mmCIF file of C-alpha atoms in Angstrom:
data_model
loop_
_atom_site.group_PDB
_atom_site.id
_atom_site.type_symbol
_atom_site.label_atom_id
_atom_site.label_comp_id
_atom_site.label_asym_id
_atom_site.label_seq_id
_atom_site.Cartn_x
_atom_site.Cartn_y
_atom_site.Cartn_z
ATOM 1 C CA MET Q 1 33.670 -9.866 -1.622
ATOM 2 C CA THR Q 2 37.643 -10.006 -2.236
ATOM 3 C CA PHE Q 3 38.933 -10.942 -5.730
ATOM 4 C CA PRO Q 4 42.498 -11.626 -6.890
ATOM 5 C CA ALA Q 5 44.436 -9.162 -8.822
ATOM 6 C CA GLY Q 6 44.664 -9.322 -12.615
ATOM 7 C CA GLN Q 7 42.836 -10.277 -15.279
ATOM 8 C CA PRO Q 8 39.721 -13.146 -14.122
ATOM 9 C CA PRO Q 9 40.108 -15.937 -15.581
ATOM 10 C CA LEU Q 10 37.908 -16.891 -18.254
ATOM 11 C CA THR Q 11 37.170 -20.582 -17.450
ATOM 12 C CA SER Q 12 34.469 -21.468 -14.858
ATOM 13 C CA SER Q 13 34.584 -23.257 -10.936
ATOM 14 C CA SER Q 14 32.377 -23.997 -8.230
ATOM 15 C CA LEU Q 15 33.150 -23.658 -4.142
ATOM 16 C CA LYS Q 16 30.869 -24.345 -1.329
ATOM 17 C CA VAL Q 17 32.340 -21.975 0.938
ATOM 18 C CA SER Q 18 29.998 -23.036 4.399
ATOM 19 C CA ASP Q 19 27.762 -25.954 4.323
ATOM 20 C CA GLY Q 20 24.496 -25.698 6.082
ATOM 21 C CA SER Q 21 22.244 -28.313 7.885
ATOM 22 C CA GLY Q 22 19.374 -30.656 6.253
ATOM 23 C CA THR Q 23 18.223 -32.494 3.076
ATOM 24 C CA ALA Q 24 21.584 -32.086 0.347
ATOM 25 C CA ALA Q 25 19.179 -29.735 -2.690
ATOM 26 C CA LYS Q 26 18.767 -31.967 -5.728
ATOM 27 C CA ASP Q 27 17.998 -31.523 -9.222
ATOM 28 C CA GLY Q 28 14.321 -30.417 -9.245
ATOM 29 C CA ASP Q 29 14.431 -29.032 -5.502
ATOM 30 C CA VAL Q 30 13.622 -24.933 -5.595
ATOM 31 C CA LEU Q 31 15.936 -23.686 -3.165
ATOM 32 C CA THR Q 32 14.492 -20.061 -0.929
ATOM 33 C CA ALA Q 33 18.043 -18.364 -1.619
ATOM 34 C CA LYS Q 34 19.781 -14.205 -1.037
ATOM 35 C CA VAL Q 35 21.923 -13.959 -4.677
ATOM 36 C CA THR Q 36 24.529 -11.594 -5.193
ATOM 37 C CA VAL Q 37 25.919 -11.429 -8.423
ATOM 38 C CA TYR Q 38 29.876 -9.699 -9.195
ATOM 39 C CA ASN Q 39 30.778 -8.522 -12.898
ATOM 40 C CA TRP Q 40 34.739 -10.067 -12.217
ATOM 41 C CA ASP Q 41 36.456 -7.366 -14.924
ATOM 42 C CA GLY Q 42 40.006 -7.125 -13.330
ATOM 43 C CA LYS Q 43 39.469 -3.793 -12.878
ATOM 44 C CA GLU Q 44 36.616 -2.295 -10.766
ATOM 45 C CA ASN Q 45 34.667 -6.110 -9.924
ATOM 46 C CA LYS Q 46 30.950 -4.227 -8.964
ATOM 47 C CA SER Q 47 28.630 -6.292 -8.049
ATOM 48 C CA SER Q 48 25.573 -6.305 -10.607
ATOM 49 C CA GLY Q 49 22.928 -6.864 -8.202
ATOM 50 C CA SER Q 50 22.469 -8.679 -4.354
ATOM 51 C CA ASP Q 51 19.003 -9.094 -3.093
ATOM 52 C CA TYR Q 52 20.240 -8.379 0.315
ATOM 53 C CA ASP Q 53 19.876 -4.256 -1.515
ATOM 54 C CA GLN Q 54 17.224 -5.438 -2.705
ATOM 55 C CA GLY Q 55 15.340 -6.384 0.718
ATOM 56 C CA HIS Q 56 13.988 -10.291 -0.261
ATOM 57 C CA SER Q 57 15.176 -13.222 -1.710
ATOM 58 C CA GLU Q 58 14.925 -15.765 -4.221
ATOM 59 C CA PHE Q 59 13.444 -18.759 -5.272
ATOM 60 C CA VAL Q 60 16.373 -20.881 -7.180
ATOM 61 C CA THR Q 61 15.607 -23.929 -9.532
ATOM 62 C CA VAL Q 62 18.269 -25.931 -9.310
ATOM 63 C CA SER Q 63 17.988 -27.690 -12.607
ATOM 64 C CA PRO Q 64 21.087 -29.011 -15.671
ATOM 65 C CA GLN Q 65 19.903 -25.941 -17.467
ATOM 66 C CA LEU Q 66 21.275 -23.111 -15.424
ATOM 67 C CA PRO Q 67 24.978 -22.630 -16.375
ATOM 68 C CA LYS Q 68 27.497 -25.721 -15.337
ATOM 69 C CA SER Q 69 29.663 -24.048 -12.814
ATOM 70 C CA LEU Q 70 26.477 -22.642 -10.576
ATOM 71 C CA HIS Q 71 24.423 -26.139 -10.866
ATOM 72 C CA GLU Q 72 27.531 -28.130 -9.715
ATOM 73 C CA ALA Q 73 27.524 -25.442 -6.949
ATOM 74 C CA LEU Q 74 23.855 -26.338 -5.962
ATOM 75 C CA VAL Q 75 23.885 -29.286 -6.176
ATOM 76 C CA GLY Q 76 24.711 -31.384 -2.429
ATOM 77 C CA ALA Q 77 24.293 -27.193 -1.096
ATOM 78 C CA ARG Q 78 22.003 -27.389 2.467
ATOM 79 C CA PRO Q 79 19.708 -24.628 3.743
ATOM 80 C CA GLY Q 80 22.152 -22.331 6.158
ATOM 81 C CA GLY Q 81 25.140 -22.846 3.109
ATOM 82 C CA ARG Q 82 26.578 -20.627 1.079
ATOM 83 C CA VAL Q 83 28.150 -21.899 -2.563
ATOM 84 C CA LEU Q 84 29.691 -19.667 -4.957
ATOM 85 C CA ALA Q 85 30.127 -20.045 -9.100
ATOM 86 C CA VAL Q 86 32.143 -18.041 -11.606
ATOM 87 C CA VAL Q 87 30.461 -18.314 -14.865
ATOM 88 C CA ALA Q 88 32.590 -17.909 -17.690
ATOM 89 C CA LYS Q 89 31.782 -18.104 -20.880
ATOM 90 C CA ASP Q 90 32.540 -22.237 -21.369
ATOM 91 C CA SER Q 91 29.792 -22.592 -19.103
ATOM 92 C CA LEU Q 92 27.619 -20.848 -21.915
ATOM 93 C CA SER Q 93 25.673 -20.940 -25.043
ATOM 94 C CA PRO Q 94 26.771 -18.583 -27.793
ATOM 95 C CA ASP Q 95 23.133 -17.103 -27.730
ATOM 96 C CA GLN Q 96 23.395 -16.806 -23.967
ATOM 97 C CA ILE Q 97 26.840 -14.848 -25.009
ATOM 98 C CA THR Q 98 25.678 -12.631 -26.870
ATOM 99 C CA GLN Q 99 22.814 -12.482 -24.801
ATOM 100 C CA ALA Q 100 24.570 -11.046 -22.010
ATOM 101 C CA LYS Q 101 26.533 -8.969 -24.362
ATOM 102 C CA ASP Q 102 23.019 -6.978 -25.489
ATOM 103 C CA GLN Q 103 22.480 -6.556 -21.830
ATOM 104 C CA GLY Q 104 26.568 -4.934 -20.878
ATOM 105 C CA THR Q 105 28.603 -7.983 -20.198
ATOM 106 C CA ASP Q 106 31.250 -8.658 -22.241
ATOM 107 C CA PHE Q 107 32.549 -12.769 -21.525
ATOM 108 C CA THR Q 108 35.331 -12.538 -24.015
ATOM 109 C CA THR Q 109 36.950 -10.499 -21.116
ATOM 110 C CA THR Q 110 34.382 -10.932 -18.136
ATOM 111 C CA SER Q 111 33.679 -13.639 -15.957
ATOM 112 C CA GLN Q 112 30.188 -13.084 -13.769
ATOM 113 C CA VAL Q 113 31.010 -14.645 -10.057
ATOM 114 C CA LEU Q 114 27.488 -15.327 -8.060
ATOM 115 C CA VAL Q 115 27.256 -16.002 -4.171
ATOM 116 C CA VAL Q 116 24.052 -18.012 -3.359
ATOM 117 C CA ASP Q 117 23.234 -17.334 0.020
ATOM 118 C CA VAL Q 118 20.983 -20.925 0.616
ATOM 119 C CA GLU Q 119 18.493 -20.148 3.404
ATOM 120 C CA SER Q 120 15.231 -22.971 3.120
ATOM 121 C CA ALA Q 121 14.224 -25.822 1.171
ATOM 122 C CA ALA Q 122 10.831 -25.803 -0.619
ATOM 123 C CA PRO Q 123 8.556 -28.246 0.292
ATOM 124 C CA LYS Q 124 7.339 -30.808 -2.920
ATOM 125 C CA ALA Q 125 3.562 -30.424 -1.362
ATOM 126 C CA ALA Q 126 1.939 -29.621 1.185
ATOM 127 C CA GLN Q 127 1.479 -31.334 4.314
ATOM 128 C CA GLY Q 128 -0.224 -32.107 7.527
ATOM 129 C CA ALA Q 129 -3.587 -32.764 8.802
ATOM 130 C CA VAL Q 130 -6.667 -32.215 6.534
ATOM 131 C CA VAL Q 131 -9.707 -30.963 7.678
ATOM 132 C CA ASP Q 132 -12.611 -31.347 5.255
ATOM 133 C CA PRO Q 133 -13.283 -27.959 3.518
ATOM 134 C CA ALA Q 134 -16.860 -28.526 3.292
ATOM 135 C CA VAL Q 135 -18.251 -26.650 0.447
ATOM 136 C CA ASP Q 136 -21.396 -28.168 -0.766
ATOM 137 C CA GLY Q 137 -20.722 -29.175 -4.909
ATOM 138 C CA VAL Q 138 -16.416 -29.894 -4.099
ATOM 139 C CA LYS Q 139 -14.663 -32.965 -3.891
ATOM 140 C CA LEU Q 140 -11.473 -32.940 -3.091
ATOM 141 C CA GLU Q 141 -9.156 -35.669 -2.118
ATOM 142 C CA ASN Q 142 -5.645 -35.634 -0.175
ATOM 143 C CA PRO Q 143 -3.746 -38.221 -0.660
ATOM 144 C CA GLY Q 144 -0.276 -37.239 1.751
ATOM 145 C CA GLY Q 145 3.176 -36.650 1.083
ATOM 146 C CA ASP Q 146 4.007 -35.305 -2.254
ATOM 147 C CA LYS Q 147 1.413 -36.241 -4.550
ATOM 148 C CA ALA Q 148 -0.874 -34.205 -5.832
ATOM 149 C CA PRO Q 149 -4.517 -33.465 -4.111
ATOM 150 C CA THR Q 150 -7.266 -33.998 -6.787
ATOM 151 C CA LEU Q 151 -10.036 -31.749 -6.549
ATOM 152 C CA THR Q 152 -13.757 -32.285 -8.585
ATOM 153 C CA THR Q 153 -16.615 -29.682 -9.675
ATOM 154 C CA LYS Q 154 -18.406 -31.976 -11.105
ATOM 155 C CA THR Q 155 -21.714 -30.606 -9.443
ATOM 156 C CA ASP Q 156 -25.771 -29.575 -9.984
ATOM 157 C CA ALA Q 157 -24.522 -27.298 -6.646
ATOM 158 C CA LYS Q 158 -25.302 -23.763 -7.367
ATOM 159 C CA ALA Q 159 -21.859 -21.643 -7.191
ATOM 160 C CA PRO Q 160 -21.181 -19.399 -4.463
ATOM 161 C CA LYS Q 161 -21.844 -15.620 -5.296
ATOM 162 C CA ASP Q 162 -18.661 -14.261 -3.624
ATOM 163 C CA LEU Q 163 -15.580 -15.735 -3.107
ATOM 164 C CA VAL Q 164 -14.408 -18.712 -0.771
ATOM 165 C CA VAL Q 165 -11.067 -19.800 0.484
ATOM 166 C CA LYS Q 166 -11.186 -22.424 3.204
ATOM 167 C CA THR Q 167 -8.107 -23.866 4.734
ATOM 168 C CA VAL Q 168 -7.142 -27.555 4.616
ATOM 169 C CA ILE Q 169 -4.156 -27.961 5.681
ATOM 170 C CA LYS Q 170 -2.640 -24.779 7.624
ATOM 171 C CA GLY Q 171 1.015 -24.297 7.305
ATOM 172 C CA SER Q 172 3.592 -23.151 9.469
ATOM 173 C CA GLY Q 173 5.175 -21.035 8.150
ATOM 174 C CA PRO Q 174 4.866 -17.015 8.081
ATOM 175 C CA GLN Q 175 2.018 -15.299 6.173
ATOM 176 C CA VAL Q 176 2.067 -14.437 2.451
ATOM 177 C CA LYS Q 177 2.281 -10.651 2.483
ATOM 178 C CA ALA Q 178 -0.082 -8.322 -0.942
ATOM 179 C CA ASP Q 179 3.400 -7.468 -2.753
ATOM 180 C CA GLN Q 180 5.296 -10.731 -2.158
ATOM 181 C CA MET Q 181 6.383 -13.185 -4.922
ATOM 182 C CA ILE Q 182 4.822 -16.727 -4.185
ATOM 183 C CA LEU Q 183 5.646 -20.545 -5.303
ATOM 184 C CA ALA Q 184 3.002 -22.521 -5.491
ATOM 185 C CA HIS Q 185 1.470 -26.064 -7.085
ATOM 186 C CA TYR Q 186 -1.958 -26.128 -7.756
ATOM 187 C CA THR Q 187 -5.124 -27.207 -9.674
ATOM 188 C CA GLY Q 188 -7.452 -25.344 -11.734
ATOM 189 C CA LYS Q 189 -11.010 -26.447 -12.828
ATOM 190 C CA ILE Q 190 -14.059 -25.000 -13.645
ATOM 191 C CA TRP Q 191 -17.244 -25.205 -10.905
ATOM 192 C CA GLY Q 192 -20.144 -27.767 -12.053
ATOM 193 C CA THR Q 193 -18.376 -29.011 -15.406
ATOM 194 C CA ASP Q 194 -14.921 -30.329 -14.203
ATOM 195 C CA LYS Q 195 -13.246 -28.974 -16.075
ATOM 196 C CA GLU Q 196 -9.755 -28.374 -15.342
ATOM 197 C CA PHE Q 197 -8.018 -25.938 -16.473
ATOM 198 C CA ASP Q 198 -4.390 -25.257 -15.848
ATOM 199 C CA SER Q 199 -2.308 -27.481 -13.197
ATOM 200 C CA SER Q 200 1.198 -27.247 -12.057
ATOM 201 C CA TRP Q 201 1.314 -30.632 -11.217
ATOM 202 C CA GLN Q 202 0.504 -31.397 -14.990
ATOM 203 C CA ARG Q 203 3.758 -30.046 -15.643
ATOM 204 C CA GLY Q 204 5.194 -31.016 -13.380
ATOM 205 C CA GLU Q 205 7.100 -28.380 -11.560
ATOM 206 C CA PRO Q 206 5.253 -25.667 -9.262
ATOM 207 C CA ALA Q 207 5.121 -22.131 -10.503
ATOM 208 C CA THR Q 208 6.066 -18.445 -9.152
ATOM 209 C CA PHE Q 209 4.490 -15.084 -9.623
ATOM 210 C CA ALA Q 210 3.666 -12.154 -8.081
ATOM 211 C CA LEU Q 211 0.439 -12.276 -5.489
ATOM 212 C CA ASN Q 212 -0.338 -8.151 -6.585
ATOM 213 C CA GLN Q 213 -0.511 -9.993 -10.680
ATOM 214 C CA VAL Q 214 -2.798 -12.076 -10.834
ATOM 215 C CA VAL Q 215 -6.862 -12.159 -10.379
ATOM 216 C CA LYS Q 216 -8.574 -10.974 -7.981
ATOM 217 C CA GLY Q 217 -9.533 -14.021 -6.181
ATOM 218 C CA TRP Q 218 -6.577 -15.220 -5.885
ATOM 219 C CA ALA Q 219 -4.270 -12.250 -4.805
ATOM 220 C CA GLN Q 220 -7.682 -11.495 -1.927
ATOM 221 C CA GLY Q 221 -7.756 -15.200 -0.882
ATOM 222 C CA LEU Q 222 -3.488 -16.293 -0.566
ATOM 223 C CA THR Q 223 -3.110 -12.668 1.204
ATOM 224 C CA GLY Q 224 -2.311 -14.289 4.911
ATOM 225 C CA VAL Q 225 -2.431 -17.346 4.382
ATOM 226 C CA PRO Q 226 0.730 -19.204 6.243
ATOM 227 C CA VAL Q 227 3.546 -20.323 4.222
ATOM 228 C CA GLY Q 228 3.147 -24.482 4.188
ATOM 229 C CA SER Q 229 -0.272 -24.509 4.173
ATOM 230 C CA ARG Q 230 -3.619 -25.997 1.334
ATOM 231 C CA VAL Q 231 -6.635 -23.935 0.439
ATOM 232 C CA LEU Q 232 -9.504 -24.876 -1.745
ATOM 233 C CA ILE Q 233 -10.783 -21.178 -3.356
ATOM 234 C CA SER Q 234 -13.873 -20.321 -5.596
ATOM 235 C CA ILE Q 235 -14.037 -17.393 -7.087
ATOM 236 C CA PRO Q 236 -16.831 -15.844 -8.654
ATOM 237 C CA PRO Q 237 -16.771 -14.096 -12.487
ATOM 238 C CA ASP Q 238 -16.135 -10.432 -10.894
ATOM 239 C CA LEU Q 239 -12.787 -11.791 -9.284
ATOM 240 C CA GLY Q 240 -11.540 -13.705 -11.583
ATOM 241 C CA TYR Q 241 -11.564 -13.096 -15.618
ATOM 242 C CA GLY Q 242 -14.653 -10.794 -15.515
ATOM 243 C CA LYS Q 243 -16.793 -10.677 -18.171
ATOM 244 C CA GLU Q 244 -14.591 -11.421 -20.422
ATOM 245 C CA GLY Q 245 -14.074 -14.975 -19.451
ATOM 246 C CA ASN Q 246 -10.877 -16.297 -20.933
ATOM 247 C CA ALA Q 247 -11.303 -17.762 -24.488
ATOM 248 C CA GLN Q 248 -7.568 -19.629 -23.934
ATOM 249 C CA GLY Q 249 -8.106 -21.448 -21.282
ATOM 250 C CA GLY Q 250 -11.874 -22.119 -22.618
ATOM 251 C CA ILE Q 251 -13.345 -19.791 -19.281
ATOM 252 C CA LYS Q 252 -16.646 -17.932 -19.861
ATOM 253 C CA GLY Q 253 -17.406 -14.656 -18.570
ATOM 254 C CA THR Q 254 -20.047 -16.524 -16.150
ATOM 255 C CA ASP Q 255 -17.553 -19.192 -15.073
ATOM 256 C CA THR Q 256 -16.956 -19.940 -10.915
ATOM 257 C CA LEU Q 257 -13.609 -20.862 -11.120
ATOM 258 C CA VAL Q 258 -12.419 -23.192 -8.597
ATOM 259 C CA PHE Q 259 -8.245 -23.980 -7.179
ATOM 260 C CA VAL Q 260 -6.796 -26.023 -5.035
ATOM 261 C CA VAL Q 261 -3.648 -24.007 -3.884
ATOM 262 C CA ASP Q 262 -0.201 -25.475 -2.251
ATOM 263 C CA VAL Q 263 1.962 -21.891 -0.505
ATOM 264 C CA LEU Q 264 5.260 -23.835 -0.669
ATOM 265 C CA GLY Q 265 7.146 -20.475 -0.277
ATOM 266 C CA ALA Q 266 6.835 -16.828 -0.600
ATOM 267 C CA VAL Q 267 9.709 -14.341 -1.123
#
């Protein structure tokens, strides 16, 4: 990265360095990208971090809540393209400027430059040929397209004692590794009662999480699953929240949890 001589401009700007191909990004899209950040201070202009150095990509959600110049750069970006955003104090709120200063970046004298290499855009839902998971006591409706699946767990059938993982739609992406960050849409219900305790679909956006920091049933159930898949997972208490349960979610220590999970990305 080469910077012009002299002091950095303290005004924001954006630039599409190279165009990619495919669908142009819009608000609400989640991009897989490699991001490099530089502190443009007019002196050393050092990189403060790069996904290339870390050896993995990251998820970037296109949103008006991003700094204005970064948002402008990402809207319309395509997979395979590179965009650049100069983030200066005019793109930030007073609170953001104060927070940045506490973290070592003084936006009264410095700007940040973000270079984003867009690799892909995540689908809104798993799509493909549907297979009946054939779990007695569980019903799953798959409306297709970008619509959420409907999970029903109202049943008198006994819950499985062991972890059950069934592929409903098999994705064509790489297999998820145990140490990766996952992008997923999901619904979670309690076996027998049909009580929904969590749903990213209801919140209107997919969730990101480290696979090695979730309950064992999720970690074991999703490791090895191809990206783009929809899976049904039945998790016994010992691989869920254990004997203590989860009071906040209304989950008792004896509850079996049932999830339908769309694995939309992994980095």
